[in-house]
């Protein structure tokens, strides 16, 4: 485990924020002043990331949870007040006091200053602290499968078994265990909902969607645009997903496709990696093959002292679920957390998180200000998802897959994209309803009923008969609705950009990778549409764009299935 780190207090930062606020700020001094502010914010961010990473690696530790809670409760709120004061001072300068490459940063800082409300600071801290209890609850989940206790992540390997009885027993055990947390998580969500409604009310906003939309710096599109994207996915992707599930049903030779039939490899390939080390070795070779710079950056993360690891990918009890990459701007690196069991999906997830790390490394090399690194998660997920796709060309040569297995993996990647897009639209639509239309006396049963209604809209062909209660609680399994509200459709928008990067790579691999790298280095210096243009894409999500991409995906899947069956 990570060695204990001293827990920073507000005293660690207060004097430096006060000194910045006291300085004379003019057009001539602005850029040096901004750099000192950026350095301070980097110190703060790294402290938070290290505390979160340490806690997520061992969710059973009360000491580590308390250290994170103290930081979120006692340090971040005071920092936010101090940062708001510095934002106001900067914004008082004439617009031409900053170079053109900082104009988008100024635009975002203006939005952040406008959306800041002092009366929300403490409530925000309490809400975020409460939301983090999800990780403790989910990290404690284990199930018994044939006399063996396994975590949910470890059970994922069993869901890929060619033995349908094993898959079904595993899936049922997971759902039974998840339902044990039903009342606890319903209560948690209702508590978070009430707090988020209060945040919106205190900010003078009509609802939490309107407030958090601006907190996420969504300045280039509207909630109506997102709902139009939902409709485009429903029209163009949902029918294709149904077709693919019928192909899968026929390949498996089953009467109806059940929830435990979705992850198994229809060609019967077993998990490719024996352990986490073999998985990480393969990821490193694939990244090296995409471009040597990516292999070098990954080795920088991997080759760390045991007392300060930046890469933790092996599944074990008491570890937070899911996967993420987070920056260490002071130490000039990133941490990656994952719970892997040696499946191909684990390789995909690790390459995804490595894509984030490559983005972070590019930003560090460019020397961007801390608050000019991020244009929005809609593009922030493009580097990770594009890396998943760029890696496909190297599964045989670098990951050690056979040609047939590599072809099958390519087909599965695109099949999963088609399945994922409706699920993202479903979860985003559910949160739109939650924050704008749900009645004031909404109950846990209401949350489930609405989710079930939307599931029938976006996944109408899936056979969940006999498991309606399990399906209605689908929103309780991932952390996003609890910890990262409205961070859902971002992944769907990012697939639009990632698929365009991949399409270019088919004809011009080197050119596609260089354009990808150049876009990563732009940081937050461009608008969201301009960032998509930088990777040869378009930020829209309209039906024309979605339909064209699905037509290309259909071609790839048809070709991939022919190759995998050859």
Coordinates of C-alpha atoms in Angstrom, one line a residue:
X1 CA 0.0 0.0 0.0
X2 CA 1.0 3.6 -0.5
X3 CA 3.1 5.0 2.3
X4 CA 1.2 7.3 4.7
X5 CA 1.4 11.0 3.5
X6 CA 1.2 14.0 5.8
X7 CA -2.3 15.4 5.6
X8 CA -2.2 19.0 4.4
X9 CA -4.1 21.6 6.3
X10 CA -5.3 25.0 5.2
X11 CA -2.3 26.5 6.8
X12 CA -0.2 24.8 4.1
X13 CA -1.7 27.1 1.5
X14 CA -3.3 30.1 3.2
X15 CA -0.3 32.4 3.2
X16 CA 0.5 31.7 -0.5
X17 CA -3.1 32.6 -1.6
X18 CA -3.0 35.7 0.6
X19 CA 0.3 36.8 -0.9
X20 CA -1.1 36.5 -4.4
X21 CA -4.1 38.5 -3.4
X22 CA -2.0 41.2 -2.0
X23 CA 0.3 41.5 -5.0
X24 CA 0.0 44.4 -7.4
X25 CA -1.6 42.9 -10.5
X26 CA -1.2 44.7 -13.9
X27 CA -1.1 43.7 -17.5
X28 CA 2.7 43.6 -17.2
X29 CA 2.7 41.3 -14.1
X30 CA -0.3 39.2 -15.0
X31 CA 1.5 36.2 -16.6
X32 CA 4.1 35.8 -13.9
X33 CA 1.3 36.2 -11.3
X34 CA -0.7 33.5 -13.1
X35 CA 2.2 31.1 -13.1
X36 CA 2.6 31.4 -9.3
X37 CA -1.1 30.9 -8.9
X38 CA -1.0 27.9 -11.2
X39 CA 1.9 26.4 -9.2
X40 CA -0.1 26.8 -6.0
X41 CA -3.2 25.1 -7.5
X42 CA -1.0 22.3 -8.7
X43 CA 0.2 21.7 -5.2
X44 CA -3.4 21.6 -4.0
X45 CA -4.5 19.3 -6.8
X46 CA -1.7 16.8 -6.2
X47 CA -2.5 16.6 -2.5
X48 CA -6.1 15.9 -3.3
X49 CA -5.3 13.2 -5.9
X50 CA -2.8 11.5 -3.6
X51 CA -5.4 11.3 -0.8
X52 CA -8.1 10.0 -3.1
X53 CA -5.8 7.4 -4.6
X54 CA -4.6 6.2 -1.2
X55 CA -8.2 5.9 0.1
X56 CA -9.4 4.2 -3.1
X57 CA -6.7 1.6 -2.9
X58 CA -7.9 0.6 0.6
X59 CA -11.5 1.6 1.1
X60 CA -11.6 -0.4 4.4
X61 CA -9.2 2.0 6.1
X62 CA -11.0 4.5 8.3
X63 CA -7.7 6.4 8.7
X64 CA -7.4 7.0 5.0
X65 CA -11.0 7.9 4.6
X66 CA -10.7 10.4 7.5
X67 CA -7.7 12.0 5.9
X68 CA -9.5 12.5 2.6
X69 CA -12.6 13.7 4.3
X70 CA -10.7 16.3 6.3
X71 CA -9.1 17.7 3.2
X72 CA -12.4 17.8 1.3
X73 CA -14.2 19.4 4.3
X74 CA -11.5 21.7 5.8
X75 CA -9.1 22.6 2.9
X76 CA -10.9 22.7 -0.4
X77 CA -13.8 25.0 0.7
X78 CA -11.3 27.7 1.9
X79 CA -9.3 27.2 -1.3
X80 CA -12.3 27.8 -3.4
X81 CA -13.1 31.0 -1.7
X82 CA -9.5 32.2 -2.2
X83 CA -9.5 31.1 -5.8
X84 CA -12.7 33.0 -6.4
X85 CA -11.0 36.2 -5.1
X86 CA -8.1 35.7 -7.5
X87 CA -10.4 35.0 -10.4
X88 CA -12.1 38.3 -9.7
X89 CA -8.8 40.2 -9.6
X90 CA -7.7 38.7 -12.9
X91 CA -11.0 39.4 -14.6
X92 CA -10.8 43.1 -13.6
X93 CA -7.8 43.4 -16.0
X94 CA -8.5 44.5 -19.6
X95 CA -9.1 41.5 -21.9
X96 CA -6.0 42.3 -24.0
X97 CA -3.9 42.0 -20.9
X98 CA -3.6 38.3 -21.6
X99 CA -2.3 36.7 -24.9
X100 CA -4.8 35.2 -27.3
X101 CA -4.0 31.6 -26.3
X102 CA -5.4 32.4 -22.8
X103 CA -8.7 33.9 -24.0
X104 CA -10.6 30.6 -23.7
X105 CA -9.1 30.2 -20.2
X106 CA -10.4 33.7 -19.3
X107 CA -13.8 32.7 -20.7
X108 CA -14.0 29.7 -18.4
X109 CA -12.7 31.7 -15.4
X110 CA -15.4 34.3 -16.0
X111 CA -18.0 31.5 -16.0
X112 CA -16.6 30.0 -12.8
X113 CA -16.5 33.4 -11.1
X114 CA -20.2 34.0 -12.1
X115 CA -21.4 30.6 -10.9
X116 CA -19.6 30.8 -7.6
X117 CA -21.8 31.4 -4.6
X118 CA -20.2 31.7 -1.1
X119 CA -23.2 30.2 0.6
X120 CA -22.7 27.0 -1.4
X121 CA -19.1 26.4 -0.4
X122 CA -19.7 24.4 2.8
X123 CA -22.7 22.6 1.4
X124 CA -20.7 21.6 -1.7
X125 CA -18.0 20.2 0.6
X126 CA -20.6 18.2 2.6
X127 CA -22.2 16.9 -0.5
X128 CA -19.0 15.7 -2.1
X129 CA -17.9 14.1 1.2
X130 CA -21.3 12.3 1.4
X131 CA -21.0 11.2 -2.3
X132 CA -17.7 9.5 -1.7
X133 CA -19.3 7.0 0.7
X134 CA -20.4 5.2 -2.5
X135 CA -16.8 3.9 -2.9
X136 CA -16.8 2.5 0.6
X137 CA -20.1 0.7 0.0
X138 CA -19.1 -0.6 -3.5
X139 CA -15.6 -1.5 -2.4
X140 CA -16.9 -3.9 0.3
X141 CA -18.9 -6.0 -2.1
X142 CA -17.8 -9.7 -2.6
X143 CA -19.8 -12.7 -3.7
X144 CA -19.4 -16.5 -3.3
X145 CA -19.1 -18.4 -6.6
X146 CA -18.8 -22.2 -6.2
X147 CA -17.3 -21.8 -2.8
X148 CA -14.8 -19.0 -3.8
X149 CA -15.1 -15.5 -2.5
X150 CA -14.5 -12.9 -5.2
X151 CA -14.9 -9.2 -5.7
X152 CA -17.2 -7.8 -8.4
X153 CA -14.1 -7.0 -10.5
X154 CA -12.9 -10.6 -10.2
X155 CA -16.4 -11.9 -11.0
X156 CA -16.1 -10.0 -14.3
X157 CA -13.7 -12.7 -15.5
X158 CA -16.3 -15.3 -14.7
X159 CA -18.9 -13.5 -16.8
X160 CA -16.7 -14.2 -19.8
X161 CA -16.7 -18.0 -19.2
X162 CA -17.8 -20.1 -22.1
X163 CA -19.9 -22.1 -19.6
X164 CA -23.3 -20.4 -19.5
X165 CA -24.2 -21.9 -16.2
X166 CA -21.1 -20.3 -14.6
X167 CA -22.0 -16.9 -16.1
X168 CA -25.6 -17.1 -14.9
X169 CA -24.7 -18.1 -11.4
X170 CA -22.1 -15.3 -11.2
X171 CA -24.4 -12.7 -12.6
X172 CA -27.2 -13.7 -10.2
X173 CA -24.8 -13.7 -7.2
X174 CA -23.6 -10.2 -8.2
X175 CA -27.2 -8.8 -8.5
X176 CA -28.3 -10.4 -5.3
X177 CA -25.3 -8.8 -3.5
X178 CA -26.0 -5.4 -5.2
X179 CA -29.6 -5.5 -4.1
X180 CA -28.5 -5.8 -0.5
X181 CA -27.3 -2.1 -0.9
X182 CA -30.6 -1.1 -2.5
X183 CA -32.1 0.8 0.4
X184 CA -28.8 2.3 1.5
X185 CA -27.9 3.6 -2.0
X186 CA -31.5 4.8 -2.7
X187 CA -31.3 6.8 0.5
X188 CA -27.9 8.1 -0.4
X189 CA -29.1 9.3 -3.8
X190 CA -32.2 11.0 -2.3
X191 CA -30.0 12.8 0.3
X192 CA -27.6 13.9 -2.5
X193 CA -30.6 15.0 -4.6
X194 CA -32.0 17.2 -1.8
X195 CA -28.6 18.8 -1.2
X196 CA -28.1 19.4 -4.9
X197 CA -31.5 21.0 -5.1
X198 CA -30.5 23.3 -2.2
X199 CA -27.3 24.2 -4.0
X200 CA -29.3 25.3 -7.1
X201 CA -31.8 27.2 -5.0
X202 CA -29.1 29.1 -3.1
X203 CA -27.4 29.9 -6.4
X204 CA -30.7 31.3 -7.9
X205 CA -30.8 28.6 -10.5
X206 CA -34.0 26.9 -11.7
X207 CA -32.6 23.4 -11.0
X208 CA -29.4 21.6 -10.4
X209 CA -29.0 20.7 -14.1
X210 CA -28.7 24.4 -14.9
X211 CA -26.3 25.0 -12.1
X212 CA -24.0 22.0 -12.6
X213 CA -24.0 22.5 -16.4
X214 CA -22.2 25.8 -15.8
X215 CA -20.0 24.3 -13.1
X216 CA -18.8 21.8 -15.7
X217 CA -18.0 24.8 -18.0
X218 CA -20.4 23.6 -20.7
X219 CA -20.3 26.8 -22.6
X220 CA -20.5 25.5 -26.2
X221 CA -23.7 23.5 -26.0
X222 CA -27.0 23.3 -24.1
X223 CA -29.1 20.7 -22.4
X224 CA -31.4 20.7 -25.4
X225 CA -28.4 19.8 -27.6
X226 CA -27.8 16.9 -25.2
X227 CA -31.4 15.7 -25.5
X228 CA -31.1 15.9 -29.3
X229 CA -28.1 13.7 -29.0
X230 CA -30.1 11.2 -26.9
X231 CA -32.7 11.2 -29.8
X232 CA -30.0 10.7 -32.4
X233 CA -28.6 7.7 -30.5
X234 CA -32.1 6.3 -30.1
X235 CA -32.7 6.6 -33.9
X236 CA -29.4 5.5 -35.2
X237 CA -27.7 3.3 -32.6
X238 CA -30.5 1.5 -30.8
X239 CA -31.6 -0.5 -33.9
X240 CA -28.0 -1.4 -34.7
X241 CA -27.5 -2.6 -31.1
X242 CA -30.6 -4.8 -31.4
X243 CA -29.2 -6.3 -34.7
X244 CA -25.9 -7.1 -33.0
X245 CA -27.5 -8.7 -30.0
X246 CA -29.5 -10.9 -32.4
X247 CA -26.2 -11.9 -34.1
X248 CA -24.7 -12.6 -30.7
X249 CA -27.8 -14.7 -29.7
X250 CA -27.5 -16.8 -32.8
X251 CA -23.7 -17.3 -32.4
X252 CA -24.2 -18.5 -28.8
X253 CA -27.1 -20.7 -29.9
X254 CA -29.5 -19.6 -27.1
X255 CA -33.2 -19.0 -27.3
X256 CA -33.0 -15.5 -25.9
X257 CA -30.1 -13.2 -25.0
X258 CA -29.9 -12.7 -21.2
X259 CA -27.8 -10.1 -19.3
X260 CA -25.2 -12.8 -18.5
X261 CA -24.6 -13.4 -22.2
X262 CA -23.3 -9.9 -23.1
X263 CA -19.6 -10.2 -22.2
X264 CA -18.6 -13.7 -23.2
X265 CA -16.4 -14.1 -26.3
X266 CA -18.6 -15.8 -28.9
X267 CA -15.5 -17.4 -30.4
X268 CA -14.6 -19.1 -27.2
X269 CA -11.3 -17.3 -26.5
X270 CA -10.3 -17.5 -22.8
X271 CA -8.9 -14.4 -21.0
X272 CA -5.5 -13.6 -22.5
X273 CA -3.5 -12.7 -19.4
X274 CA -2.6 -14.8 -16.4
X275 CA -2.0 -11.9 -14.0
X276 CA -1.7 -8.1 -13.7
X277 CA 2.0 -8.0 -14.6
X278 CA 1.3 -9.8 -17.9
X279 CA -1.5 -7.3 -18.6
X280 CA 0.7 -4.3 -17.8
X281 CA 3.5 -5.7 -20.0
X282 CA 1.2 -6.1 -22.9
X283 CA -0.2 -2.5 -22.5
X284 CA 3.3 -1.1 -22.4
X285 CA 4.2 -3.0 -25.7
X286 CA 1.0 -1.8 -27.4
X287 CA 1.6 1.8 -26.4
X288 CA 5.2 1.6 -27.6
X289 CA 3.8 0.3 -30.9
X290 CA 1.3 3.2 -31.2
X291 CA 4.3 5.6 -30.8
X292 CA 7.5 5.2 -28.8
X293 CA 6.7 8.4 -26.8
X294 CA 3.7 6.6 -25.4
X295 CA 5.7 3.6 -24.3
X296 CA 8.2 5.9 -22.6
X297 CA 5.6 7.9 -20.8
X298 CA 3.9 4.7 -19.6
X299 CA 7.2 3.4 -18.3
X300 CA 7.6 6.6 -16.3
X301 CA 4.3 5.8 -14.5
X302 CA 5.1 2.1 -14.1
X303 CA 8.7 2.2 -12.8
X304 CA 8.0 3.8 -9.4
X305 CA 9.3 2.9 -5.9
X306 CA 7.1 0.5 -4.0
X307 CA 6.4 3.1 -1.4
X308 CA 5.0 5.5 -4.0
X309 CA 3.2 3.5 -6.8
X310 CA 1.4 5.4 -9.5
X311 CA -0.1 2.3 -11.1
X312 CA -2.4 -0.1 -9.3
X313 CA -4.3 -2.4 -11.6
X314 CA -4.8 -5.7 -9.7
X315 CA -8.3 -6.6 -8.4
X316 CA -8.5 -7.3 -4.6
X317 CA -11.1 -6.9 -1.8
X318 CA -11.4 -3.5 -0.3
X319 CA -10.5 -1.6 -3.4
X320 CA -12.7 1.0 -5.0
X321 CA -14.5 -0.2 -8.1
X322 CA -14.2 1.2 -11.6
X323 CA -11.0 2.7 -13.1
X324 CA -9.5 6.2 -13.4
X325 CA -6.4 8.2 -14.1
X326 CA -5.7 11.4 -12.2
X327 CA -2.8 13.9 -12.6
X328 CA 0.2 14.5 -10.3
X329 CA 1.2 17.9 -11.7
X330 CA 4.0 18.5 -9.2
X331 CA 5.5 15.1 -9.5
X332 CA 5.0 15.3 -13.3
X333 CA 3.0 12.1 -13.7
X334 CA -0.4 10.4 -13.2
X335 CA -1.9 7.7 -11.1
X336 CA -4.0 4.9 -12.6
X337 CA -6.4 2.8 -10.5
X338 CA -8.0 -0.3 -12.0
X339 CA -9.3 -3.7 -10.8
X340 CA -8.1 -6.1 -13.5
X341 CA -8.3 -9.9 -13.7
X342 CA -6.5 -10.5 -17.0
X343 CA -9.3 -10.2 -19.6
X344 CA -9.2 -8.4 -22.9
X345 CA -11.6 -5.9 -21.5
X346 CA -9.0 -5.2 -18.8
X347 CA -6.4 -4.4 -21.5
X348 CA -8.9 -2.0 -23.1
X349 CA -9.6 -0.3 -19.8
X350 CA -5.9 0.1 -19.0
X351 CA -5.2 1.5 -22.5
X352 CA -8.1 3.9 -22.0
X353 CA -6.6 5.2 -18.7
X354 CA -3.2 5.3 -20.3
X355 CA -4.7 7.6 -22.9
X356 CA -5.6 10.0 -20.1
X357 CA -2.0 9.7 -18.8
X358 CA -0.6 10.5 -22.3
X359 CA -2.8 13.6 -22.4
X360 CA -1.5 14.6 -19.0
X361 CA 2.1 14.1 -20.0
X362 CA 1.6 16.2 -23.1
X363 CA 0.1 19.1 -21.1
X364 CA 3.0 18.9 -18.6
X365 CA 5.5 19.0 -21.5
X366 CA 3.8 22.1 -23.0
X367 CA 3.9 23.9 -19.6
X368 CA 0.2 24.9 -19.6
X369 CA -1.2 26.8 -16.6
X370 CA -3.1 24.4 -14.3
X371 CA -6.4 26.2 -15.1
X372 CA -5.7 26.1 -18.8
X373 CA -5.3 22.3 -19.3
X374 CA -9.0 21.3 -19.6
X375 CA -11.6 22.4 -22.1
X376 CA -14.2 19.8 -20.9
X377 CA -14.6 16.1 -20.4
X378 CA -16.4 15.9 -23.8
X379 CA -13.0 16.3 -25.3
X380 CA -11.1 15.0 -22.3
X381 CA -12.3 11.5 -23.0
X382 CA -11.2 11.6 -26.6
X383 CA -7.5 10.9 -25.9
X384 CA -8.5 7.8 -23.8
X385 CA -11.1 6.4 -26.2
X386 CA -9.0 7.2 -29.3
X387 CA -6.1 5.3 -27.6
X388 CA -8.4 2.2 -27.3
X389 CA -9.0 2.4 -31.1
X390 CA -5.4 3.2 -32.1
X391 CA -4.2 0.2 -30.1
X392 CA -6.4 -2.2 -32.2
X393 CA -3.9 -2.3 -35.0
X394 CA -1.2 -3.7 -32.6
X395 CA -3.0 -6.4 -30.8
X396 CA -1.3 -9.1 -32.8
X397 CA 2.2 -7.7 -33.1
X398 CA 2.5 -6.2 -29.6
X399 CA -0.1 -7.9 -27.3
X400 CA 0.7 -11.4 -28.6
X401 CA -2.8 -12.2 -29.9
X402 CA -3.3 -14.6 -32.7
X403 CA -4.6 -13.1 -35.9
X404 CA -8.1 -14.7 -35.3
X405 CA -8.2 -13.4 -31.8
X406 CA -7.1 -9.9 -32.8
X407 CA -9.8 -9.8 -35.4
X408 CA -12.4 -10.9 -32.9
X409 CA -11.2 -8.3 -30.4
X410 CA -11.6 -5.6 -33.0
X411 CA -15.2 -6.7 -33.7
X412 CA -15.9 -6.9 -29.9
X413 CA -14.5 -3.3 -29.5
X414 CA -17.0 -1.9 -32.0
X415 CA -19.8 -4.1 -30.7
X416 CA -19.2 -2.7 -27.3
X417 CA -19.2 0.9 -28.6
X418 CA -22.6 0.3 -30.1
X419 CA -23.9 -1.2 -26.9
X420 CA -22.4 1.6 -24.8
X421 CA -23.9 4.6 -26.6
X422 CA -27.5 3.8 -25.8
X423 CA -26.6 3.0 -22.1
X424 CA -24.8 6.4 -21.9
X425 CA -27.9 8.1 -23.3
X426 CA -30.1 6.2 -20.9
X427 CA -28.1 7.2 -17.8
X428 CA -27.8 10.8 -19.0
X429 CA -31.6 11.1 -19.7
X430 CA -32.3 9.6 -16.3
X431 CA -30.2 12.4 -14.6
X432 CA -31.8 15.1 -16.7
X433 CA -35.2 13.8 -15.4
X434 CA -33.8 13.5 -11.9
X435 CA -32.6 17.1 -11.7
X436 CA -35.4 18.9 -13.6
X437 CA -38.6 16.9 -13.5
X438 CA -38.6 14.5 -10.6
X439 CA -41.2 15.5 -8.0
X440 CA -40.2 17.0 -4.7
X441 CA -41.4 14.0 -2.8
X442 CA -39.6 11.5 -5.2
X443 CA -38.9 8.1 -3.6
X444 CA -36.4 5.4 -4.3
X445 CA -39.2 3.4 -6.1
X446 CA -39.7 6.4 -8.3
X447 CA -36.0 6.5 -9.2
X448 CA -36.2 2.8 -10.2
X449 CA -39.4 3.2 -12.1
X450 CA -38.1 6.0 -14.3
X451 CA -34.8 4.1 -14.9
X452 CA -36.8 1.1 -16.0
X453 CA -39.0 3.2 -18.3
X454 CA -35.9 4.7 -20.0
X455 CA -34.2 1.3 -20.2
X456 CA -37.1 0.1 -22.3
X457 CA -36.5 3.1 -24.6
X458 CA -32.8 2.7 -25.1
X459 CA -32.4 -1.1 -24.7
X460 CA -35.8 -2.4 -25.8
X461 CA -34.7 -5.8 -27.1
X462 CA -32.8 -7.1 -24.0
X463 CA -34.5 -9.9 -22.2
X464 CA -34.6 -9.1 -18.5
X465 CA -37.7 -11.1 -17.7
X466 CA -37.8 -12.1 -14.1
X467 CA -35.1 -9.5 -13.2
X468 CA -37.0 -6.2 -13.5
X469 CA -35.9 -5.1 -10.0
X470 CA -32.3 -5.7 -11.0
X471 CA -32.7 -3.8 -14.2
X472 CA -34.4 -0.8 -12.4
X473 CA -31.3 -0.4 -10.2
X474 CA -28.8 -0.2 -13.0
X475 CA -28.0 3.4 -12.1
X476 CA -26.8 2.2 -8.7
X477 CA -23.9 0.1 -10.1
X478 CA -21.4 2.8 -11.5
X479 CA -20.3 5.7 -9.4
X480 CA -21.2 8.5 -11.8
X481 CA -24.7 9.4 -10.6
X482 CA -23.4 9.6 -7.0
X483 CA -19.9 11.1 -7.3
X484 CA -19.7 12.7 -10.8
X485 CA -23.2 14.0 -11.6
X486 CA -24.0 14.6 -15.3
X487 CA -20.6 13.1 -16.3
X488 CA -22.1 10.5 -18.6
X489 CA -22.9 11.8 -22.1
X490 CA -19.3 13.2 -22.2
X491 CA -18.2 9.6 -23.1
X492 CA -20.7 9.5 -26.0
X493 CA -19.5 12.8 -27.4
X494 CA -15.9 11.6 -27.1
X495 CA -16.7 8.5 -29.1
X496 CA -17.5 10.8 -32.0
X497 CA -14.0 12.3 -31.9
X498 CA -12.3 9.0 -31.2
X499 CA -14.0 7.3 -34.1
X500 CA -12.8 10.0 -36.5
X501 CA -9.2 9.7 -35.2
X502 CA -9.4 5.9 -35.8
X503 CA -10.9 6.4 -39.3
X504 CA -7.9 8.6 -40.3
X505 CA -5.5 6.1 -38.8
X506 CA -6.6 3.4 -41.3
X507 CA -5.2 5.4 -44.2
X508 CA -2.6 7.5 -42.5
X509 CA -1.5 5.9 -39.2
X510 CA 1.5 8.2 -38.6
X511 CA -0.5 11.3 -39.5
X512 CA -3.4 10.4 -37.3
X513 CA -1.1 9.8 -34.3
X514 CA 0.7 13.1 -34.8
X515 CA -2.6 15.0 -35.2
X516 CA -3.8 13.3 -32.0
X517 CA -0.7 14.3 -30.1
X518 CA -0.8 17.9 -31.4
X519 CA -4.4 18.2 -30.1
X520 CA -3.5 16.8 -26.7
X521 CA -0.9 19.6 -26.4
X522 CA -3.4 22.4 -27.0
X523 CA -4.7 22.1 -23.4
X524 CA -7.6 24.5 -22.8
X525 CA -6.5 27.1 -25.4
X526 CA -9.4 26.3 -27.8
X527 CA -13.1 26.0 -27.6
X528 CA -14.8 22.6 -27.5
X529 CA -15.7 22.6 -31.2
X530 CA -12.2 23.7 -32.1
X531 CA -10.7 20.9 -30.1
X532 CA -12.8 18.4 -32.0
X533 CA -11.7 20.1 -35.3
X534 CA -8.1 19.6 -34.2
X535 CA -8.5 15.8 -34.3
X536 CA -10.4 16.0 -37.6
X537 CA -13.9 15.7 -36.1
X538 CA -17.0 17.7 -35.5
X539 CA -18.7 18.4 -32.2
X540 CA -22.3 18.0 -32.8
X541 CA -24.0 14.7 -32.0
X542 CA -26.7 15.4 -34.6
X543 CA -28.4 12.5 -36.4
X544 CA -26.4 12.9 -39.6
X545 CA -23.1 12.6 -37.7
X546 CA -24.2 9.7 -35.6
X547 CA -25.8 7.9 -38.6
X548 CA -22.6 8.2 -40.7
X549 CA -20.4 6.9 -37.9
X550 CA -22.8 3.9 -37.3
X551 CA -22.7 3.1 -41.0
X552 CA -18.9 2.9 -40.8
X553 CA -19.1 0.8 -37.6
X554 CA -21.5 -1.6 -39.3
X555 CA -19.0 -2.1 -42.2
X556 CA -16.2 -2.8 -39.7
X557 CA -18.3 -5.3 -37.8
X558 CA -19.3 -7.2 -40.9
X559 CA -15.7 -7.3 -42.1
X560 CA -14.4 -8.3 -38.6
X561 CA -16.9 -11.1 -38.2
X562 CA -15.9 -12.5 -41.6
X563 CA -12.2 -12.4 -40.6
X564 CA -12.8 -13.8 -37.1
X565 CA -14.8 -16.7 -38.6
X566 CA -12.2 -17.5 -41.4

